[in-house]
Coordinates of C-alpha atoms in Angstrom, one line a residue:
Chain A
M1 CA -11.3 -13.2 39.4
T2 CA -14.2 -14.8 41.3
R3 CA -14.9 -18.5 41.1
T4 CA -18.0 -17.7 39.0
D5 CA -15.9 -15.9 36.5
L6 CA -13.6 -18.9 36.2
T7 CA -16.5 -21.3 35.6
R8 CA -17.9 -19.0 33.0
E9 CA -14.6 -18.9 31.2
A10 CA -14.3 -22.7 31.2
D11 CA -17.9 -23.0 30.0
A12 CA -17.5 -20.5 27.2
P13 CA -16.7 -21.6 23.7
A14 CA -13.1 -21.7 22.8
R15 CA -11.8 -18.1 22.9
R16 CA -11.4 -16.5 19.5
A17 CA -7.8 -16.2 18.5
D18 CA -8.3 -12.5 17.7
G19 CA -10.4 -11.7 20.7
D20 CA -7.9 -9.1 22.0
I21 CA -7.2 -7.2 18.9
R22 CA -8.6 -3.8 18.2
V23 CA -8.6 -1.8 15.0
A24 CA -7.6 1.9 14.9
V25 CA -7.1 4.4 12.1
S26 CA -4.5 7.1 11.9
T27 CA -3.7 9.8 9.3
V28 CA -0.5 11.5 8.1
I29 CA -1.3 14.9 6.4
F30 CA 1.6 16.4 4.7
T31 CA 1.8 20.0 3.5
L32 CA 4.6 22.4 2.7
R33 CA 5.3 25.4 4.8
R34 CA 8.0 28.0 4.2
P35 CA 9.4 29.0 7.6
R36 CA 9.9 32.8 7.9
G37 CA 13.2 33.8 6.3
D38 CA 14.0 30.2 5.2
E39 CA 14.6 29.7 1.5
R40 CA 13.3 26.2 1.3
A41 CA 9.8 25.0 2.4
A42 CA 9.5 22.2 4.9
V43 CA 7.3 19.1 4.8
V44 CA 5.0 19.5 7.9
L45 CA 2.2 17.5 9.4
P46 CA -0.4 18.0 12.2
L47 CA -0.1 16.0 15.5
V48 CA -2.4 15.7 18.4
R49 CA -1.3 15.8 22.0
R50 CA -2.6 12.7 23.9
T51 CA -4.7 13.5 27.0
R52 CA -4.8 10.0 28.4
D53 CA -2.8 6.9 28.8
P54 CA -0.9 5.3 27.2
F55 CA 1.6 7.9 26.2
E56 CA -0.3 10.7 28.0
G57 CA 1.1 14.2 27.1
Q58 CA 3.0 12.9 24.1
W59 CA 2.2 13.8 20.4
A60 CA 0.6 11.3 18.2
L61 CA -0.9 11.1 14.7
P62 CA -4.6 12.1 14.5
G63 CA -6.8 9.0 14.6
G64 CA -9.1 6.9 16.7
W65 CA -10.9 3.6 16.8
L66 CA -12.7 2.1 13.8
D67 CA -16.4 2.0 14.5
A68 CA -18.1 -1.4 13.7
T69 CA -20.6 0.3 11.4
E70 CA -18.2 2.4 9.2
G71 CA -15.7 1.6 6.5
L72 CA -12.0 2.3 6.8
D73 CA -11.9 5.4 4.6
A74 CA -14.9 6.8 6.5
A75 CA -13.2 6.2 9.9
A76 CA -10.0 7.9 8.7
S77 CA -11.9 11.0 7.6
R78 CA -14.1 11.2 10.7
T79 CA -11.3 10.8 13.2
L80 CA -9.1 13.3 11.3
A81 CA -11.9 15.9 11.3
E82 CA -12.8 15.2 15.0
T83 CA -9.2 15.7 16.2
T84 CA -7.9 18.4 13.8
G85 CA -10.8 20.0 12.0
L86 CA -9.2 19.0 8.7
S87 CA -11.2 17.6 5.8
P88 CA -9.0 16.8 2.8
A89 CA -10.9 15.9 -0.3
Y90 CA -9.1 12.6 -0.6
L91 CA -7.3 10.2 1.8
E92 CA -5.2 7.3 0.4
Q93 CA -4.5 4.2 2.4
L94 CA -0.8 4.0 3.3
Y95 CA -0.2 0.8 5.2
A96 CA -1.5 -1.4 8.0
F97 CA 0.8 -1.4 11.1
G98 CA 0.3 -4.4 13.4
A99 CA 3.4 -5.2 15.3
V100 CA 2.6 -7.0 18.5
D101 CA 4.5 -4.5 20.7
R102 CA 3.5 -1.3 19.0
S103 CA 1.0 -0.5 21.8
P104 CA 0.5 -1.8 25.4
S105 CA -2.7 -3.5 24.1
R106 CA -2.9 -5.2 20.8
V107 CA -3.9 -2.6 18.1
V108 CA -3.7 -2.9 14.3
S109 CA -3.7 0.7 12.9
I110 CA -4.7 1.2 9.3
V111 CA -2.9 4.4 8.4
Y112 CA -4.1 6.9 5.7
W113 CA -2.3 9.8 4.2
A114 CA -2.9 12.9 2.1
L115 CA -1.0 15.8 0.6
V116 CA -2.8 19.1 0.9
R117 CA -2.0 22.6 -0.1
E118 CA -1.3 25.0 2.8
D119 CA -4.4 27.0 2.2
E120 CA -6.5 23.8 2.8
T121 CA -5.0 23.5 6.3
R122 CA -6.6 26.7 7.7
T123 CA -9.1 25.7 10.4
E124 CA -10.2 27.1 13.6
P125 CA -7.3 26.6 16.1
Q126 CA -7.8 23.2 17.8
E127 CA -6.9 22.4 21.3
N128 CA -3.9 20.0 21.6
V129 CA -3.1 20.2 17.8
D130 CA 0.1 21.6 16.3
W131 CA 2.1 21.3 13.1
F132 CA 5.6 19.7 13.2
D133 CA 8.5 19.6 10.7
A134 CA 8.4 16.0 9.5
E135 CA 12.2 16.0 9.6
S136 CA 12.6 16.9 13.3
L137 CA 9.8 15.3 15.2
P138 CA 9.8 14.7 19.0
D139 CA 9.4 11.2 20.3
L140 CA 5.9 10.3 19.3
A141 CA 3.4 7.9 20.9
F142 CA 3.3 4.3 19.8
D143 CA 5.3 3.5 16.6
H144 CA 4.2 6.9 15.1
N145 CA 7.8 8.0 14.4
A146 CA 8.3 4.9 12.2
I147 CA 4.9 5.5 10.5
V148 CA 5.9 9.1 9.5
D149 CA 9.3 7.9 8.3
Y150 CA 7.5 5.3 6.1
A151 CA 5.1 8.0 4.8
L152 CA 8.0 10.3 4.0
W153 CA 9.7 7.4 2.1
R154 CA 6.6 6.7 0.1
L155 CA 6.2 10.4 -0.7
R156 CA 9.8 10.7 -2.0
N157 CA 9.4 7.6 -4.0
K158 CA 6.0 8.7 -5.4
V159 CA 7.2 12.0 -6.7
G160 CA 9.4 10.1 -9.1
Y161 CA 6.6 8.3 -11.0
S162 CA 3.5 10.3 -10.4
R163 CA 2.0 13.6 -10.4
I164 CA 1.7 13.7 -6.6
A165 CA 3.3 17.2 -6.3
H166 CA 0.1 18.5 -7.9
G167 CA -1.6 18.0 -4.5
L168 CA 0.7 20.7 -3.1
L169 CA 0.2 23.3 -5.8
P170 CA -2.5 25.8 -6.7
D171 CA -4.3 25.2 -10.1
V172 CA -1.7 27.2 -12.1
F173 CA 2.0 27.5 -11.1
T174 CA 5.5 28.3 -12.6
L175 CA 8.1 25.7 -13.3
A176 CA 10.1 27.3 -10.5
E177 CA 7.3 26.8 -8.0
L178 CA 6.9 23.1 -9.2
R179 CA 10.7 22.6 -8.8
E180 CA 10.6 24.0 -5.3
V181 CA 7.9 21.5 -4.3
Y182 CA 10.1 18.7 -5.6
E183 CA 13.2 20.2 -3.8
S184 CA 11.3 20.4 -0.5
I185 CA 10.0 16.8 -0.8
L186 CA 13.4 15.4 -1.9
G187 CA 15.4 17.6 0.4
R188 CA 17.9 18.6 -2.2
R189 CA 18.5 21.2 -5.0
L190 CA 17.5 20.3 -8.6
D191 CA 19.2 21.8 -11.6
P192 CA 16.6 24.3 -13.1
A193 CA 17.5 23.5 -16.7
N194 CA 17.4 19.8 -16.3
F195 CA 14.2 20.0 -14.3
R196 CA 12.5 22.0 -17.1
R197 CA 13.6 19.5 -19.7
Q198 CA 12.3 16.6 -17.7
V199 CA 9.0 18.1 -16.9
E200 CA 8.5 19.3 -20.5
S201 CA 9.2 15.8 -21.9
S202 CA 6.8 14.1 -19.4
D203 CA 3.8 15.5 -21.2
T204 CA 1.9 16.0 -17.9
L205 CA 1.8 19.9 -17.9
I206 CA -0.2 22.2 -20.1
P207 CA 1.3 25.7 -20.6
T208 CA -1.3 28.5 -20.2
D209 CA -1.1 31.9 -21.9
D210 CA -0.6 33.6 -18.5
F211 CA 2.6 34.7 -16.8
R212 CA 3.6 35.4 -13.2
T213 CA 5.1 38.8 -13.0
G214 CA 6.8 40.5 -10.0
S215 CA 10.3 41.0 -8.8
H216 CA 11.6 38.5 -11.3
R217 CA 11.2 38.4 -15.2
P218 CA 7.8 37.1 -16.1
A219 CA 7.4 33.3 -15.8
R220 CA 4.9 31.2 -17.8
L221 CA 2.1 29.6 -15.7
Y222 CA 1.4 25.9 -16.2
R223 CA -1.4 23.6 -15.1
Y224 CA -1.5 19.8 -14.8
D225 CA -3.2 17.9 -17.5
R226 CA -6.6 17.1 -16.0
E227 CA -6.9 13.9 -18.1
V228 CA -4.2 12.5 -15.9
E229 CA -5.5 11.6 -12.4
L230 CA -3.7 13.0 -9.4
A231 CA -3.6 9.7 -7.7
D232 CA -4.7 6.7 -9.6
R233 CA -6.7 4.5 -7.3
G234 CA -7.1 1.8 -9.7
P235 CA -10.3 -0.4 -9.4
L236 CA -10.8 0.4 -5.7
D237 CA -14.1 2.1 -5.1
I238 CA -14.9 4.2 -2.2
R239 CA -16.3 1.5 0.1
H240 CA -12.9 0.2 1.3
Chain B
M1 CA -29.8 -15.1 26.9
T2 CA -30.5 -15.6 30.6
R3 CA -31.3 -12.9 33.1
T4 CA -27.8 -13.3 34.5
D5 CA -26.3 -12.6 31.2
L6 CA -28.4 -9.5 30.8
T7 CA -27.3 -8.3 34.3
R8 CA -23.7 -8.9 33.5
E9 CA -24.0 -7.0 30.3
A10 CA -25.5 -4.0 32.0
D11 CA -22.8 -4.0 34.7
A12 CA -20.1 -4.2 32.1
P13 CA -18.2 -1.0 31.1
A14 CA -19.4 0.7 28.0
R15 CA -19.0 -1.6 25.1
R16 CA -16.0 -0.7 23.0
A17 CA -16.9 0.8 19.6
D18 CA -14.7 -1.8 17.9
G19 CA -16.0 -4.7 19.9
D20 CA -17.4 -6.6 17.0
I21 CA -14.5 -6.2 14.6
R22 CA -12.2 -9.1 13.9
V23 CA -8.9 -9.0 11.9
A24 CA -8.0 -11.5 9.2
V25 CA -5.2 -11.9 6.7
S26 CA -5.4 -13.1 3.1
T27 CA -2.7 -13.7 0.5
V28 CA -2.7 -13.4 -3.3
I29 CA 0.1 -15.5 -4.8
F30 CA 0.7 -14.9 -8.4
T31 CA 2.8 -17.0 -10.8
L32 CA 2.9 -17.6 -14.5
R33 CA 1.8 -20.9 -16.0
R34 CA 1.9 -21.8 -19.7
P35 CA -1.2 -23.7 -20.5
R36 CA -0.5 -26.7 -22.8
G37 CA -0.4 -25.6 -26.4
D38 CA -1.0 -22.0 -25.5
E39 CA 1.6 -19.6 -26.6
R40 CA 1.2 -17.1 -23.8
A41 CA 1.6 -17.9 -20.2
A42 CA -1.3 -17.0 -17.8
V43 CA -1.2 -15.3 -14.4
V44 CA -2.5 -17.9 -12.0
L45 CA -3.1 -18.0 -8.2
P46 CA -4.1 -20.5 -5.6
L47 CA -7.5 -20.6 -4.0
V48 CA -8.8 -22.6 -1.1
R49 CA -12.3 -24.2 -1.1
R50 CA -14.3 -23.1 2.0
T51 CA -15.4 -26.0 4.1
R52 CA -17.7 -24.0 6.4
D53 CA -20.1 -21.0 6.4
P54 CA -20.1 -18.3 5.3
F55 CA -19.7 -19.1 1.6
E56 CA -19.2 -22.9 2.3
G57 CA -18.1 -24.6 -0.9
Q58 CA -16.9 -21.4 -2.7
W59 CA -13.4 -20.7 -3.4
A60 CA -11.5 -18.0 -1.4
L61 CA -8.0 -16.6 -1.1
P62 CA -5.7 -18.5 1.4
G63 CA -5.8 -16.9 4.8
G64 CA -7.1 -17.0 8.3
W65 CA -7.5 -15.0 11.6
L66 CA -4.7 -12.9 13.0
D67 CA -3.5 -14.3 16.2
A68 CA -3.2 -11.8 19.2
T69 CA 0.4 -12.8 19.6
E70 CA 1.8 -12.6 16.0
G71 CA 2.5 -9.7 13.6
L72 CA 0.7 -9.2 10.4
D73 CA 3.5 -10.5 8.2
A74 CA 3.9 -13.6 10.3
A75 CA 0.1 -14.3 10.2
A76 CA 0.1 -14.0 6.5
S77 CA 2.9 -16.5 6.1
R78 CA 1.5 -18.9 8.7
T79 CA -2.0 -19.0 7.2
L80 CA -0.6 -19.3 3.7
A81 CA 1.5 -22.3 4.7
E82 CA -1.3 -23.9 6.6
T83 CA -3.8 -23.7 3.9
T84 CA -1.7 -24.2 0.7
G85 CA 1.8 -25.5 1.8
L86 CA 3.4 -22.5 0.1
S87 CA 6.2 -20.6 1.8
P88 CA 7.4 -17.7 -0.5
A89 CA 10.5 -16.0 0.7
Y90 CA 8.8 -12.6 0.8
L91 CA 5.3 -11.4 1.2
E92 CA 4.4 -7.8 0.6
Q93 CA 1.4 -6.0 2.2
L94 CA -1.1 -5.1 -0.5
Y95 CA -4.0 -3.3 1.1
A96 CA -6.4 -3.5 4.0
F97 CA -10.0 -4.2 3.0
G98 CA -12.6 -3.2 5.5
A99 CA -16.0 -2.5 3.9
V100 CA -18.7 -3.0 6.4
D101 CA -20.6 -5.5 4.2
R102 CA -17.7 -7.5 2.9
S103 CA -18.5 -10.4 5.2
P104 CA -21.6 -11.3 7.3
S105 CA -19.7 -10.4 10.5
R106 CA -17.4 -7.4 10.6
V107 CA -13.9 -8.4 9.4
V108 CA -11.0 -6.2 8.4
S109 CA -8.7 -8.2 6.1
I110 CA -5.1 -7.2 5.6
V111 CA -4.1 -8.7 2.3
Y112 CA -0.6 -9.6 1.3
W113 CA 0.7 -10.6 -2.1
A114 CA 3.8 -12.3 -3.7
L115 CA 5.1 -13.2 -7.1
V116 CA 6.8 -16.5 -7.2
R117 CA 8.4 -18.6 -9.9
E118 CA 6.5 -21.6 -11.0
D119 CA 9.1 -24.0 -9.6
E120 CA 8.5 -22.4 -6.2
T121 CA 4.8 -23.5 -6.3
R122 CA 5.5 -27.3 -6.2
T123 CA 4.1 -28.6 -2.9
E124 CA 2.4 -31.7 -1.8
P125 CA -1.0 -31.7 -3.3
Q126 CA -3.3 -30.0 -0.7
E127 CA -6.9 -30.9 -0.1
N128 CA -9.3 -28.2 -1.3
V129 CA -6.5 -26.1 -3.0
D130 CA -6.4 -25.4 -6.7
W131 CA -4.8 -22.9 -9.1
F132 CA -7.0 -20.6 -11.1
D133 CA -6.4 -18.2 -14.1
A134 CA -6.6 -14.7 -12.5
E135 CA -8.5 -13.5 -15.6
S136 CA -11.3 -16.0 -15.4
L137 CA -12.2 -16.6 -11.8
P138 CA -15.4 -18.1 -10.5
D139 CA -17.5 -16.2 -8.0
L140 CA -15.3 -16.1 -5.0
A141 CA -16.2 -15.8 -1.2
F142 CA -16.5 -12.4 0.4
D143 CA -15.0 -9.5 -1.7
H144 CA -12.2 -11.7 -3.0
N145 CA -12.9 -11.1 -6.7
A146 CA -12.4 -7.3 -6.1
I147 CA -9.2 -8.1 -4.1
V148 CA -7.7 -10.1 -6.9
D149 CA -8.7 -7.4 -9.5
Y150 CA -6.9 -4.8 -7.3
A151 CA -3.8 -7.1 -7.0
L152 CA -3.7 -7.6 -10.8
W153 CA -4.0 -3.8 -11.2
R154 CA -1.0 -3.2 -8.8
L155 CA 0.9 -5.9 -10.6
R156 CA 0.4 -4.2 -14.0
N157 CA 1.3 -0.9 -12.6
K158 CA 4.3 -2.1 -10.8
V159 CA 6.0 -3.8 -13.7
G160 CA 6.3 -0.2 -15.3
Y161 CA 8.5 1.2 -12.5
S162 CA 10.2 -1.7 -10.7
R163 CA 12.0 -4.9 -11.3
I164 CA 9.0 -7.0 -10.1
A165 CA 9.2 -9.3 -13.1
H166 CA 12.4 -10.7 -11.6
G167 CA 10.2 -12.5 -9.0
L168 CA 8.9 -14.6 -11.9
L169 CA 12.2 -15.5 -13.6
P170 CA 15.1 -17.8 -12.9
D171 CA 18.5 -16.2 -12.0
V172 CA 19.5 -15.9 -15.6
F173 CA 17.1 -15.4 -18.6
T174 CA 17.0 -14.1 -22.1
L175 CA 15.5 -10.9 -23.2
A176 CA 12.8 -12.8 -24.9
E177 CA 11.9 -14.6 -21.7
L178 CA 11.8 -11.4 -19.9
R179 CA 9.6 -9.9 -22.5
E180 CA 7.2 -12.8 -22.3
V181 CA 6.8 -12.2 -18.6
Y182 CA 5.9 -8.6 -19.2
E183 CA 3.5 -9.7 -22.0
S184 CA 1.8 -12.2 -19.7
I185 CA 1.3 -9.7 -17.0
L186 CA 0.2 -6.8 -19.2
G187 CA -1.9 -9.0 -21.5
R188 CA -0.6 -7.6 -24.7
R189 CA 2.3 -8.1 -27.2
L190 CA 5.3 -5.9 -26.9
D191 CA 7.6 -5.0 -29.8
P192 CA 10.8 -7.0 -29.4
A193 CA 13.1 -4.2 -30.6
N194 CA 11.5 -1.5 -28.6
F195 CA 11.5 -3.8 -25.5
R196 CA 15.2 -4.5 -25.9
R197 CA 16.0 -0.8 -26.2
Q198 CA 14.0 0.1 -23.1
V199 CA 15.4 -2.7 -21.0
E200 CA 19.0 -1.9 -22.1
S201 CA 18.6 1.7 -21.3
S202 CA 17.1 1.0 -17.8
D203 CA 20.5 -0.2 -16.5
T204 CA 18.8 -2.9 -14.4
L205 CA 20.3 -5.9 -16.3
I206 CA 23.7 -7.3 -16.4
P207 CA 24.7 -9.3 -19.5
T208 CA 26.4 -12.6 -18.8
D209 CA 28.9 -14.4 -21.0
D210 CA 26.4 -17.3 -21.5
F211 CA 23.9 -18.0 -24.2
R212 CA 20.8 -20.0 -24.4
T213 CA 21.0 -22.4 -27.4
G214 CA 18.3 -24.7 -28.8
S215 CA 15.9 -24.5 -31.6
H216 CA 16.6 -20.8 -32.1
R217 CA 19.7 -18.9 -32.7
P218 CA 21.8 -18.4 -29.5
A219 CA 20.4 -15.7 -27.2
R220 CA 22.5 -14.0 -24.5
L221 CA 21.6 -14.7 -20.9
Y222 CA 21.1 -11.7 -18.5
R223 CA 20.7 -11.4 -14.8
Y224 CA 19.3 -8.6 -12.7
D225 CA 21.7 -6.3 -11.0
R226 CA 21.7 -7.6 -7.4
E227 CA 22.5 -4.1 -6.1
V228 CA 19.0 -3.2 -7.0
E229 CA 16.4 -4.7 -4.6
L230 CA 13.6 -6.8 -6.0
A231 CA 11.0 -4.9 -4.0
D232 CA 12.2 -1.9 -2.2
R233 CA 10.5 -2.0 1.2
G234 CA 11.9 1.3 2.4
P235 CA 12.3 1.8 6.1
L236 CA 9.9 -0.9 7.1
D237 CA 11.5 -3.6 9.1
I238 CA 10.1 -7.1 9.4
R239 CA 8.1 -6.5 12.6
H240 CA 5.1 -4.9 10.8

């Protein structure tokens, strides 16, 4: 540092306490994929291989810097599309991670998440992007392992009190298909008869007149009651 | 700006996209207060009168700038204590608000919230601090009216699936006292018999051998099952 620099520093107004803090956004995109031959689908998410320091060569959540002229939601959508080509209809804010030591420089990361059906994840292959089983991740950059763990925890909590599994299903589905989604998310078997009773008493499904036929006996197709919102955002409008 | 300043700017590396974004924390502290003569307690929160621009003279949520050397939780606790003298045992992150136009300069605010019992709100009187009914607020600074509305919505949702009302009650309480907390939060009367059935079937309360006596017939005192956490934070540790 030259003498001039030192003088300028001394002359400058008191440094803002937040002067060295930067804001980033990251996104956790969950979907279910059934590995070939495996009976249970796995929760998977896309990661991006870092091409520069810090953590060059390691995998990280899709994301980037918040631009001064865009809102948080817009930044999450933009950086997700730029890095992975994915454009889910809806991203929900998950949590702000801001531990002092989570990055070599001070970065507060606003993390978004979404559940998408597998057919929504088909994009042109992207360089340095791959999908990983959420349960067996490599060592990720920054605190991204902890962020994915938190997102999984929220996912498992949320299936209990909301209709979040809908985000992973086509418009119509059988009760067995719905049960398999819950089983994949919760990581355990559910009793088919108990599951049917609970779902039917929840009044969130509407039976259709159609049946799925195939190798098994015909199974009635259901759809979610559209009067019930998939993810109730409350009074938040889209500007946040 | 002098010519030297301009030269320095041109010589500087490309301006970071986030260069003009600052990070603040704010806190919504809810408690219940029974206005004199009123039968139902109101949800109230502390606000701080701003003594400088922007929004000088208007009321705002307690808060301040995130310091580069402290985590988000620590910043929320520190700024809450500095402005109001309050030190709740636990603050929960509510949401990050980052709309471009929410402040004259670009500020992302990480908002925390807590529910506290009224006896925890007794501090030395603080200059420029007062408590307000959450349902009838004046025009607050920034987007703080929208933030309080969102916190109220979360509060009302949360009483349905968690033991959050515990934060507003003493260690032991009658079912009538518990019902009154729910009625105050939800803003409507609940049928006492239905309420008792629902609470008893939820397995979250432990009946004690003690009774509240007074002007009414004796009422059994209950306590929450301590095995069940008041607010399940999941895998987040305290560093975030």
